[in-house]
Coordinates of C-alpha atoms in Angstrom, one line a residue:
X1 CA 93.5 -19.0 -25.4
X2 CA 92.3 -16.4 -27.8
X3 CA 88.9 -16.7 -29.5
X4 CA 87.1 -14.8 -32.3
X5 CA 83.5 -14.8 -33.3
X6 CA 83.4 -13.9 -36.9
X7 CA 80.1 -14.7 -38.7
X8 CA 76.8 -16.3 -38.6
X9 CA 75.8 -19.6 -40.1
X10 CA 71.9 -19.5 -41.0
X11 CA 70.2 -22.7 -41.5
X12 CA 66.7 -22.3 -43.1
X13 CA 64.3 -25.1 -42.0
X14 CA 60.6 -25.3 -43.0
X15 CA 59.1 -23.1 -40.4
X16 CA 62.1 -21.2 -38.7
X17 CA 65.4 -19.4 -39.4
X18 CA 67.8 -20.8 -36.9
X19 CA 71.0 -18.7 -36.2
X20 CA 74.2 -20.7 -35.3
X21 CA 77.2 -18.6 -34.0
X22 CA 80.6 -19.7 -35.4
X23 CA 83.5 -19.1 -33.1
X24 CA 87.3 -19.7 -33.7
X25 CA 89.5 -20.6 -30.8
X26 CA 93.2 -20.4 -30.9
X27 CA 95.2 -22.6 -28.5
X28 CA 98.8 -24.0 -28.5
X29 CA 99.0 -23.3 -32.3
X30 CA 95.8 -25.4 -32.8
X31 CA 92.4 -24.0 -34.3
X32 CA 89.3 -25.1 -32.8
X33 CA 85.9 -24.3 -34.1
X34 CA 83.0 -24.0 -31.7
X35 CA 79.4 -23.8 -33.0
X36 CA 76.5 -22.8 -30.8
X37 CA 73.0 -22.3 -31.4
X38 CA 72.0 -18.7 -30.9
X39 CA 69.1 -18.1 -28.5
X40 CA 67.4 -15.7 -31.0
X41 CA 64.9 -17.2 -33.5
X42 CA 62.7 -15.3 -35.9
X43 CA 59.7 -17.2 -37.3
X44 CA 59.1 -17.3 -40.9
X45 CA 56.1 -19.4 -41.0
X46 CA 53.9 -16.7 -42.4
X47 CA 54.4 -13.7 -44.6
X48 CA 53.0 -10.3 -43.7
X49 CA 50.2 -9.8 -46.1
X50 CA 47.3 -8.2 -43.9
X51 CA 47.5 -5.5 -41.4
X52 CA 46.1 -8.0 -38.6
X53 CA 49.6 -9.8 -38.9
X54 CA 51.1 -6.8 -37.4
X55 CA 48.4 -6.8 -34.8
X56 CA 49.5 -10.3 -33.6
X57 CA 53.2 -9.2 -33.4
X58 CA 52.1 -6.2 -31.4
X59 CA 49.9 -8.3 -29.0
X60 CA 52.9 -10.6 -28.3
X61 CA 55.1 -7.6 -27.4
X62 CA 52.5 -5.5 -25.6
X63 CA 49.4 -7.5 -24.7
X64 CA 48.5 -5.1 -21.8
X65 CA 49.3 -1.9 -23.4
X66 CA 46.7 0.9 -24.0
X67 CA 45.9 0.7 -27.7
X68 CA 42.9 2.7 -28.6
X69 CA 40.7 4.9 -26.3
X70 CA 37.6 7.0 -26.8
X71 CA 35.6 9.1 -24.2
X72 CA 33.7 6.1 -22.9
X73 CA 36.4 3.2 -22.9
X74 CA 40.0 2.0 -23.3
X75 CA 41.1 -1.2 -24.9
X76 CA 44.4 -3.0 -24.6
X77 CA 46.0 -4.6 -27.6
X78 CA 45.1 -8.0 -26.2
X79 CA 41.3 -7.1 -25.8
X80 CA 41.5 -5.1 -29.4
X81 CA 42.7 -8.5 -30.9
X82 CA 40.1 -10.6 -29.0
X83 CA 37.1 -8.3 -29.8
X84 CA 38.3 -8.0 -33.4
X85 CA 38.5 -11.8 -33.8
X86 CA 35.0 -12.3 -32.3
X87 CA 33.5 -10.1 -35.1
X88 CA 35.6 -11.7 -37.5
X89 CA 34.2 -15.2 -36.5
X90 CA 30.6 -13.8 -36.4
X91 CA 31.1 -12.7 -40.1
X92 CA 32.4 -15.9 -41.3
X93 CA 29.9 -18.0 -39.7
X94 CA 27.2 -15.9 -41.5
X95 CA 28.5 -17.4 -44.5
X96 CA 28.9 -14.4 -46.7
X97 CA 31.9 -15.7 -48.5
X98 CA 35.4 -13.9 -48.7
X99 CA 36.5 -11.0 -50.3
X100 CA 33.1 -9.3 -50.1
X101 CA 32.0 -5.8 -48.9
X102 CA 30.9 -5.2 -45.5
X103 CA 29.8 -1.8 -44.2
X104 CA 30.4 -0.3 -40.8
X105 CA 27.8 2.2 -39.3
X106 CA 29.3 3.3 -36.1
X107 CA 30.5 6.5 -34.4
X108 CA 34.2 7.3 -34.3
X109 CA 34.7 5.0 -31.2
X110 CA 36.9 2.0 -30.4
X111 CA 34.0 -0.3 -31.4
X112 CA 34.7 0.9 -34.9
X113 CA 38.4 0.1 -34.9
X114 CA 37.6 -3.3 -33.7
X115 CA 34.9 -3.8 -36.6
X116 CA 37.5 -2.6 -39.0
X117 CA 39.8 -5.3 -37.9
X118 CA 37.0 -8.0 -37.5
X119 CA 36.3 -7.5 -41.2
X120 CA 39.9 -7.9 -42.3
X121 CA 40.1 -11.0 -40.1
X122 CA 37.1 -12.5 -42.0
X123 CA 38.9 -12.2 -45.0
X124 CA 36.4 -9.4 -46.5
X125 CA 36.7 -5.6 -46.9
X126 CA 35.0 -2.9 -45.3
X127 CA 33.5 0.6 -45.8
X128 CA 33.1 2.9 -42.9
X129 CA 29.8 5.0 -43.3
X130 CA 29.6 8.6 -42.0
X131 CA 26.8 8.1 -39.4
X132 CA 26.2 11.8 -39.5
X133 CA 25.7 12.1 -43.4
X134 CA 22.2 12.6 -45.0
X135 CA 20.5 9.2 -45.6
X136 CA 20.4 10.2 -49.4
X137 CA 24.0 10.2 -49.6
X138 CA 24.4 6.9 -47.6
X139 CA 21.9 5.3 -50.0
X140 CA 24.0 6.2 -53.1
X141 CA 27.2 4.4 -51.3
X142 CA 25.0 1.4 -50.4
X143 CA 23.5 1.2 -53.8
X144 CA 27.0 1.0 -55.3
X145 CA 28.5 -1.2 -52.6
X146 CA 25.6 -3.6 -52.0
X147 CA 27.2 -4.9 -48.7
X148 CA 26.7 -8.3 -47.4
X149 CA 26.0 -6.8 -44.0
X150 CA 26.3 -3.6 -42.1
X151 CA 27.9 -3.9 -38.7
X152 CA 26.3 -1.5 -36.1
X153 CA 25.6 -1.4 -32.5
X154 CA 22.2 -1.1 -30.5
X155 CA 22.6 2.7 -30.3
X156 CA 22.5 3.0 -34.1
X157 CA 20.4 0.0 -35.2
X158 CA 17.1 1.8 -35.7
X159 CA 18.9 4.3 -38.3
X160 CA 20.5 1.3 -40.0
X161 CA 17.3 -0.4 -40.5
X162 CA 15.9 2.5 -42.6
X163 CA 19.0 1.9 -44.8
X164 CA 18.6 -1.6 -45.6
X165 CA 18.0 -2.7 -49.1
X166 CA 18.2 -6.2 -51.0
X167 CA 19.6 -8.9 -48.9
X168 CA 21.8 -6.9 -46.7
X169 CA 22.0 -8.1 -43.5
X170 CA 22.7 -6.4 -39.8
X171 CA 25.3 -7.6 -37.5
X172 CA 25.1 -6.2 -34.0
X173 CA 28.4 -5.3 -32.3
X174 CA 27.1 -6.5 -28.9
X175 CA 26.1 -9.8 -30.3
X176 CA 29.6 -10.3 -31.5
X177 CA 31.1 -9.8 -28.3
X178 CA 29.2 -13.0 -27.2
X179 CA 30.8 -15.0 -29.7
X180 CA 33.9 -17.4 -29.1
X181 CA 36.7 -17.1 -31.4
X182 CA 37.1 -19.7 -33.8
X183 CA 40.9 -20.2 -34.5
X184 CA 40.5 -22.4 -37.5
X185 CA 37.9 -20.3 -39.2
X186 CA 40.1 -17.4 -38.9
X187 CA 43.2 -19.0 -40.2
X188 CA 41.2 -20.5 -43.3
X189 CA 39.9 -17.0 -44.0
X190 CA 43.5 -15.5 -43.9
X191 CA 44.8 -18.4 -46.0
X192 CA 42.5 -17.1 -48.9
X193 CA 43.7 -13.7 -48.8
X194 CA 46.1 -12.2 -51.3
X195 CA 47.8 -8.7 -50.6
X196 CA 46.3 -7.1 -53.7
X197 CA 42.8 -7.9 -52.4
X198 CA 40.9 -4.8 -51.2
X199 CA 41.1 -3.9 -47.4
X200 CA 38.6 -1.2 -47.6
X201 CA 36.7 0.9 -49.8
X202 CA 36.6 4.6 -49.0
X203 CA 33.9 6.7 -50.9
X204 CA 35.0 10.4 -52.0
X205 CA 33.0 13.0 -54.0
X206 CA 32.0 12.3 -57.6
X207 CA 31.4 14.8 -60.2
X208 CA 28.2 13.1 -61.3
X209 CA 26.8 13.3 -57.8
X210 CA 27.4 9.9 -57.1
X211 CA 30.3 9.1 -54.6
X212 CA 33.3 7.3 -56.0
X213 CA 34.5 4.3 -54.1
X214 CA 38.2 4.2 -53.8
X215 CA 39.6 0.5 -53.5
X216 CA 42.6 0.4 -51.5
X217 CA 44.4 -3.2 -51.1
X218 CA 46.2 -4.8 -48.1
X219 CA 49.5 -4.2 -49.8
X220 CA 49.0 -0.5 -50.3
X221 CA 48.1 0.1 -46.6
X222 CA 51.0 -2.0 -45.4
X223 CA 53.5 -0.4 -47.8
X224 CA 52.3 3.0 -47.0
X225 CA 51.7 2.5 -43.0
X226 CA 55.4 1.3 -42.8
X227 CA 56.7 4.2 -44.6
X228 CA 54.9 6.5 -41.9
X229 CA 56.4 4.3 -39.0
X230 CA 59.9 4.6 -40.5
X231 CA 59.7 8.2 -41.6
X232 CA 58.3 9.8 -38.6
X233 CA 59.8 7.4 -36.0
X234 CA 56.6 6.0 -34.8
X235 CA 57.1 3.8 -31.8
X236 CA 55.3 2.1 -28.8
X237 CA 56.1 5.5 -27.0
X238 CA 54.0 7.4 -29.4
X239 CA 50.8 8.8 -28.2
X240 CA 48.4 10.0 -30.9
X241 CA 45.6 12.5 -30.5
X242 CA 43.4 11.7 -33.5
X243 CA 41.3 14.3 -35.2
X244 CA 40.0 12.7 -38.5
X245 CA 37.0 10.7 -39.0
X246 CA 37.5 6.9 -39.9
X247 CA 35.6 7.3 -43.3
X248 CA 38.5 9.8 -44.2
X249 CA 41.8 9.0 -45.8
X250 CA 43.9 10.7 -43.3
X251 CA 42.8 8.2 -40.5
X252 CA 44.5 5.5 -42.1
X253 CA 48.0 7.2 -41.3
X254 CA 47.6 7.2 -37.4
X255 CA 45.4 4.0 -37.0
X256 CA 47.7 1.5 -38.8
X257 CA 51.0 3.1 -37.9
X258 CA 49.5 2.9 -34.2
X259 CA 49.0 -0.9 -34.7
X260 CA 52.4 -1.7 -36.5
X261 CA 54.3 0.2 -33.9
X262 CA 52.3 -0.5 -30.7
X263 CA 51.7 3.2 -30.2
X264 CA 48.7 4.3 -28.2
X265 CA 45.7 6.2 -30.0
X266 CA 43.2 8.7 -28.3
X267 CA 40.1 9.7 -30.2
X268 CA 39.6 13.2 -29.3
X269 CA 35.9 14.2 -28.8
X270 CA 34.9 16.3 -31.7
X271 CA 33.3 19.0 -29.6
X272 CA 36.7 19.9 -28.2
X273 CA 37.4 21.3 -31.6
X274 CA 35.1 24.3 -30.9
X275 CA 36.5 24.7 -27.4
X276 CA 40.4 25.0 -27.9
X277 CA 41.1 25.4 -24.3
X278 CA 39.5 22.0 -23.7
X279 CA 41.3 20.6 -26.6
X280 CA 44.8 21.6 -25.4
X281 CA 44.0 20.5 -21.9
X282 CA 43.1 17.1 -23.4
X283 CA 46.4 16.9 -25.2
X284 CA 48.2 17.6 -21.8
X285 CA 46.0 15.2 -19.9
X286 CA 46.6 12.2 -22.0
X287 CA 50.3 13.3 -22.7
X288 CA 49.9 13.3 -26.4
X289 CA 53.0 13.8 -28.3
X290 CA 51.9 13.3 -32.0
X291 CA 49.0 14.9 -34.0
X292 CA 48.1 14.5 -37.4
X293 CA 45.2 17.0 -38.2
X294 CA 43.7 18.9 -41.0
X295 CA 45.1 22.6 -41.2
X296 CA 41.7 23.9 -40.4
X297 CA 41.7 22.4 -36.9
X298 CA 45.3 23.7 -36.4
X299 CA 44.2 27.3 -37.5
X300 CA 41.1 27.1 -35.0
X301 CA 43.6 26.8 -32.2
X302 CA 46.1 29.4 -33.5
X303 CA 43.2 32.1 -34.3
X304 CA 41.9 31.8 -30.7
X305 CA 45.1 32.5 -29.2
X306 CA 44.9 29.4 -27.2
X307 CA 48.6 28.5 -27.6
X308 CA 49.4 31.7 -25.6
X309 CA 47.2 30.5 -22.6
X310 CA 48.2 26.7 -22.4
X311 CA 51.7 25.3 -22.9
X312 CA 51.7 22.0 -24.5
X313 CA 53.9 19.9 -22.4
X314 CA 54.3 16.7 -24.5
X315 CA 53.6 17.5 -28.1
X316 CA 56.7 16.6 -30.2
X317 CA 55.2 15.9 -33.8
X318 CA 52.9 18.0 -35.6
X319 CA 51.7 16.6 -39.0
X320 CA 49.0 18.0 -41.1
X321 CA 47.3 17.4 -44.8
X322 CA 44.2 17.5 -46.6
X323 CA 44.3 21.1 -47.4
X324 CA 46.7 24.1 -47.8
X325 CA 48.2 25.0 -44.6
X326 CA 48.3 28.7 -44.0
X327 CA 51.9 29.7 -43.1
X328 CA 50.7 32.5 -40.8
X329 CA 48.8 30.1 -38.6
X330 CA 51.7 27.7 -38.8
X331 CA 54.2 30.4 -37.6
X332 CA 51.9 30.8 -34.6
X333 CA 52.4 27.1 -33.7
X334 CA 56.2 27.1 -34.4
X335 CA 56.7 30.1 -32.2
X336 CA 54.9 28.8 -29.2
X337 CA 56.5 25.2 -29.2
X338 CA 59.8 24.3 -28.4
X339 CA 62.3 24.2 -31.4
X340 CA 62.7 20.5 -31.2
X341 CA 59.2 19.9 -32.4
X342 CA 58.9 18.5 -35.9
X343 CA 56.4 20.0 -38.2
X344 CA 55.5 18.2 -41.6
X345 CA 53.3 19.0 -44.3
X346 CA 51.9 15.9 -45.9
X347 CA 50.1 15.7 -49.4
X348 CA 48.1 13.1 -51.1
X349 CA 44.7 12.0 -52.4
X350 CA 42.8 8.9 -51.1
X351 CA 43.7 7.2 -54.4
X352 CA 47.3 7.1 -52.7
X353 CA 46.1 5.4 -49.6
X354 CA 46.7 8.8 -48.1
X355 CA 50.0 10.6 -48.9
X356 CA 52.3 10.7 -51.8
X357 CA 54.7 13.6 -50.9
X358 CA 55.8 15.2 -47.8
X359 CA 57.7 18.2 -46.5
X360 CA 59.4 18.5 -43.0
X361 CA 59.8 22.2 -42.2
X362 CA 63.3 23.0 -42.0
X363 CA 63.4 26.7 -42.4
X364 CA 61.4 30.0 -41.7
X365 CA 58.8 31.1 -44.0
X366 CA 57.2 34.4 -44.1
X367 CA 53.3 34.7 -43.6
X368 CA 52.6 35.3 -47.2
X369 CA 54.8 32.4 -48.6
X370 CA 53.6 28.9 -49.7
X371 CA 54.6 25.9 -47.9
X372 CA 56.2 23.3 -50.2
X373 CA 54.5 19.7 -50.5
X374 CA 58.1 18.5 -50.7
X375 CA 59.4 15.3 -52.2
X376 CA 57.9 12.0 -53.0
X377 CA 57.8 9.2 -50.3
X378 CA 60.0 6.1 -50.4
X379 CA 58.6 3.5 -52.5
X380 CA 56.3 5.9 -54.3
X381 CA 57.1 7.9 -57.2
X382 CA 55.7 11.1 -58.6
X383 CA 55.9 12.6 -62.1
X384 CA 54.8 16.1 -63.5
X385 CA 53.0 15.5 -66.8
X386 CA 52.3 18.3 -69.1
X387 CA 49.1 18.5 -71.3
X388 CA 51.0 17.1 -74.2
X389 CA 52.0 14.0 -72.2
X390 CA 55.6 14.8 -71.8
X391 CA 57.4 15.4 -68.6
X392 CA 57.7 19.0 -67.3
X393 CA 61.3 20.1 -67.0
X394 CA 62.6 22.2 -63.9
X395 CA 60.4 25.1 -63.2
X396 CA 57.6 24.0 -65.8
X397 CA 54.2 23.2 -64.1
X398 CA 52.1 20.3 -65.0
X399 CA 49.7 17.7 -63.6
X400 CA 51.1 15.8 -60.5
X401 CA 50.9 11.9 -61.3
X402 CA 51.9 9.2 -59.0
X403 CA 53.0 5.6 -59.3
X404 CA 53.9 2.7 -57.1
X405 CA 52.7 0.8 -54.3
X406 CA 50.7 3.4 -52.6
X407 CA 48.2 3.5 -55.4
X408 CA 44.7 2.4 -55.0
X409 CA 43.2 -0.4 -57.2
X410 CA 40.6 1.9 -58.9
X411 CA 37.1 2.9 -58.3
X412 CA 34.5 0.3 -57.3
X413 CA 31.9 -0.7 -60.0
X414 CA 33.1 2.5 -62.0
X415 CA 35.2 1.5 -64.9
X416 CA 34.8 5.0 -66.7
X417 CA 36.1 7.0 -63.9
X418 CA 38.7 4.5 -63.3
X419 CA 40.1 4.6 -66.8
X420 CA 40.0 8.5 -66.6
X421 CA 42.2 8.5 -63.5
X422 CA 44.2 5.6 -63.5
X423 CA 46.1 5.6 -67.0
X424 CA 49.1 3.9 -68.6
X425 CA 52.3 6.0 -67.9
X426 CA 52.8 8.3 -71.0
X427 CA 56.5 8.1 -70.3
X428 CA 56.7 4.3 -70.6
X429 CA 56.0 2.6 -73.8
X430 CA 57.8 -0.7 -72.8
X431 CA 55.4 -2.4 -70.5
X432 CA 52.1 -1.8 -68.5
X433 CA 52.6 0.6 -65.8
X434 CA 49.5 2.4 -64.1
X435 CA 49.8 5.9 -62.7
X436 CA 47.2 8.1 -61.0
X437 CA 46.4 11.6 -62.1
X438 CA 45.8 13.8 -59.3
X439 CA 44.3 16.7 -61.0
X440 CA 46.6 18.9 -59.0
X441 CA 48.9 21.4 -60.9
X442 CA 52.4 21.6 -59.5
X443 CA 56.0 22.5 -60.2
X444 CA 59.5 22.3 -58.5
X445 CA 61.0 25.5 -57.0
X446 CA 64.5 26.3 -57.2
X447 CA 65.3 24.1 -54.1
X448 CA 64.0 20.9 -55.8
X449 CA 60.7 21.0 -53.7
X450 CA 57.3 20.4 -55.1
X451 CA 55.0 23.4 -54.8
X452 CA 51.1 23.0 -55.2
X453 CA 49.8 25.6 -57.6
X454 CA 45.9 24.9 -58.1
X455 CA 43.5 22.3 -59.3
X456 CA 43.1 21.2 -62.9
X457 CA 39.4 20.5 -62.7
X458 CA 36.4 21.5 -60.4
X459 CA 37.6 19.5 -57.3
X460 CA 38.4 21.7 -54.3
X461 CA 39.9 20.9 -51.1
X462 CA 37.8 22.1 -48.0
X463 CA 37.9 21.3 -44.4
X464 CA 40.4 18.6 -45.4
X465 CA 38.2 16.7 -47.7
X466 CA 38.5 16.7 -51.5
X467 CA 35.2 17.6 -53.0
X468 CA 33.7 17.8 -56.4
X469 CA 31.9 20.9 -57.2
X470 CA 29.8 18.8 -59.6
X471 CA 28.4 16.7 -56.8
X472 CA 27.3 19.8 -54.9
X473 CA 25.6 21.1 -58.0
X474 CA 24.0 17.9 -58.9
X475 CA 22.5 17.6 -55.3
X476 CA 21.3 21.1 -55.4
X477 CA 19.9 21.1 -58.8
X478 CA 17.7 18.1 -57.7
X479 CA 15.9 20.2 -55.1
X480 CA 12.5 21.4 -56.2
X481 CA 12.4 25.0 -57.3
X482 CA 16.1 25.2 -58.4
X483 CA 16.7 25.7 -62.0
X484 CA 20.6 25.9 -62.3
X485 CA 23.5 26.1 -59.7
X486 CA 27.0 26.8 -60.0
X487 CA 29.7 26.3 -57.4
X488 CA 32.9 28.2 -57.0
X489 CA 35.6 28.2 -54.2
X490 CA 37.3 31.0 -52.3
X491 CA 40.7 29.4 -51.5
X492 CA 41.7 32.5 -49.4
X493 CA 38.8 32.3 -47.1
X494 CA 38.0 28.6 -47.5
X495 CA 34.4 29.1 -48.6
X496 CA 32.1 27.3 -50.9
X497 CA 30.2 29.9 -52.8
X498 CA 27.0 28.6 -54.8
X499 CA 25.3 30.8 -57.5
X500 CA 21.9 29.5 -58.5
X501 CA 18.7 30.3 -60.5
X502 CA 15.2 29.3 -59.1
X503 CA 12.3 30.1 -56.9
X504 CA 13.7 29.4 -53.5
X505 CA 14.9 31.9 -51.3
X506 CA 18.5 31.8 -50.1
X507 CA 17.7 30.6 -46.5
X508 CA 15.2 28.0 -47.8
X509 CA 17.9 26.7 -50.3
X510 CA 20.6 26.5 -47.6
X511 CA 18.1 24.3 -45.3
X512 CA 17.4 22.0 -48.1
X513 CA 21.0 21.6 -48.8
X514 CA 21.8 20.6 -45.3
X515 CA 19.4 17.6 -45.6
X516 CA 21.1 16.5 -48.8
X517 CA 24.9 16.9 -48.2
X518 CA 27.1 16.2 -45.5
X519 CA 28.1 19.3 -43.3
X520 CA 31.5 19.6 -45.0
X521 CA 30.0 19.9 -48.5
X522 CA 27.1 22.5 -47.4
X523 CA 27.9 25.8 -49.2
X524 CA 29.0 28.5 -46.9
X525 CA 27.4 31.0 -48.9
X526 CA 24.6 31.2 -51.6
X527 CA 23.6 33.8 -54.0
X528 CA 20.5 33.9 -55.9
X529 CA 20.7 35.4 -59.6
X530 CA 18.0 36.2 -62.2
X531 CA 20.2 34.3 -64.7
X532 CA 23.3 32.2 -64.5
X533 CA 25.9 33.4 -67.0
X534 CA 27.4 31.3 -69.9
X535 CA 30.4 31.9 -71.9
X536 CA 30.8 31.8 -75.6
X537 CA 31.2 28.1 -75.7
X538 CA 28.0 27.8 -74.2
X539 CA 29.3 26.6 -70.9
X540 CA 28.7 27.9 -67.4
X541 CA 30.8 30.9 -66.9
X542 CA 32.6 29.9 -63.7
X543 CA 35.4 32.7 -64.3
X544 CA 32.7 35.5 -64.6
X545 CA 31.1 34.4 -61.5
X546 CA 34.3 34.5 -59.6
X547 CA 34.8 38.1 -60.8
X548 CA 31.1 39.0 -59.6
X549 CA 31.9 37.2 -56.2
X550 CA 34.9 39.3 -55.7
X551 CA 33.2 42.5 -56.9
X552 CA 35.3 43.1 -59.9

């Protein structure tokens, strides 16, 4: 008897896709049809619409696998899920409603990841606050957000009490751990979520001095994170060594691709980035094979010559974003690592979840060359728009604009800034289509790769952060004894330079600035002037100040 299996019959029931295998058997000139139920079944009882749906699937596959770890504790996927559901249950029982803001004031630790996921389980959206940021800036964020609650722990509670305003309540992490997970409450909360609801709000620098809250949806995070997993082959064998803070958009890439793929995520102690030898020893000790850092962190390792002293035994993928990667330091990494290690330059603002273009390094670059930012990500398109609203031709420069599912919804409680940055596609007059104006000037090179040229406005990229010089100036101008201040940026030396007019001496001004600005926004150099120059149009003459700074 000869038999041939040639196809599958799919029967869709209410809750599952059941697969039946059809086999044809030939025996003594007769044909027999054998239909057998396949063992493989895939449940379709719920659509993936929140990142915690992926956590559920990963827990089924790898319940006891190490998920996230900090310097104090490690957690498996099952423990991560359990603790997140306890936090979600606590939030729901407090009757804040759904689709409401919840702030998180915790250090970069496993507890923070659990709290982020706990808020998602509750059907609300979160904002991770920088626990090291000055109170004045956190107050500005909270005044805009007006969260229903702030999640913190016993270590940070005294600081959080100083931040409370209105009817905002405190949720203590340790108390959440005493909760009993309420499955029905969590199920009801999930049913109310739609994938265009906010998943989180990430506050970035604002030109008026008030941080802007970028609203990112569940759909954007899921679409983007799946692109990361597919493009960079993130799997259950991936071990991340994390550098970026959880209030910074770059953390979205490694945190949520970890959850989708069932990878392992180590939080690298921040102090190690001041001691490169300890940093590389940590990478080897934890067998870290994938890193996604800001270029300045990679440069610290390269400039100290640490790569010559310690061989990285497990590293296979080096990704970077947030600022321009100097080719000189990149070449130091490439020369010291095996030829099969992948290096990738990722580019994108917070408003595109994290990234919209990327370039996998595929050739040798001289130290003085510029690294491309590459091409658009899958399911994310980019346009180069000139000042006249037309599309740039090959070789022409213009502003990089982005469209697609990676885009944020806009800015929280800020319609004016939203309308300025999220506009109707000027190339499409047929139907409504929102694109995001990045403010970055780019062009295509002769290889069809995008090249970053400059900023269109006064926003800069410094230490991996996008910063509005206007916010720095606004904070400085509000210091008693300061008449006027103007910021410029030295891209070659990665330094923020502040010129000012007033009665304070330079050391006094720097000390005052540290009390009002996060560390990454504090000027690297201040210069007192008798009079700040203005141009013929009556505007602050930044071009002249740049020449003064360079000694021209």
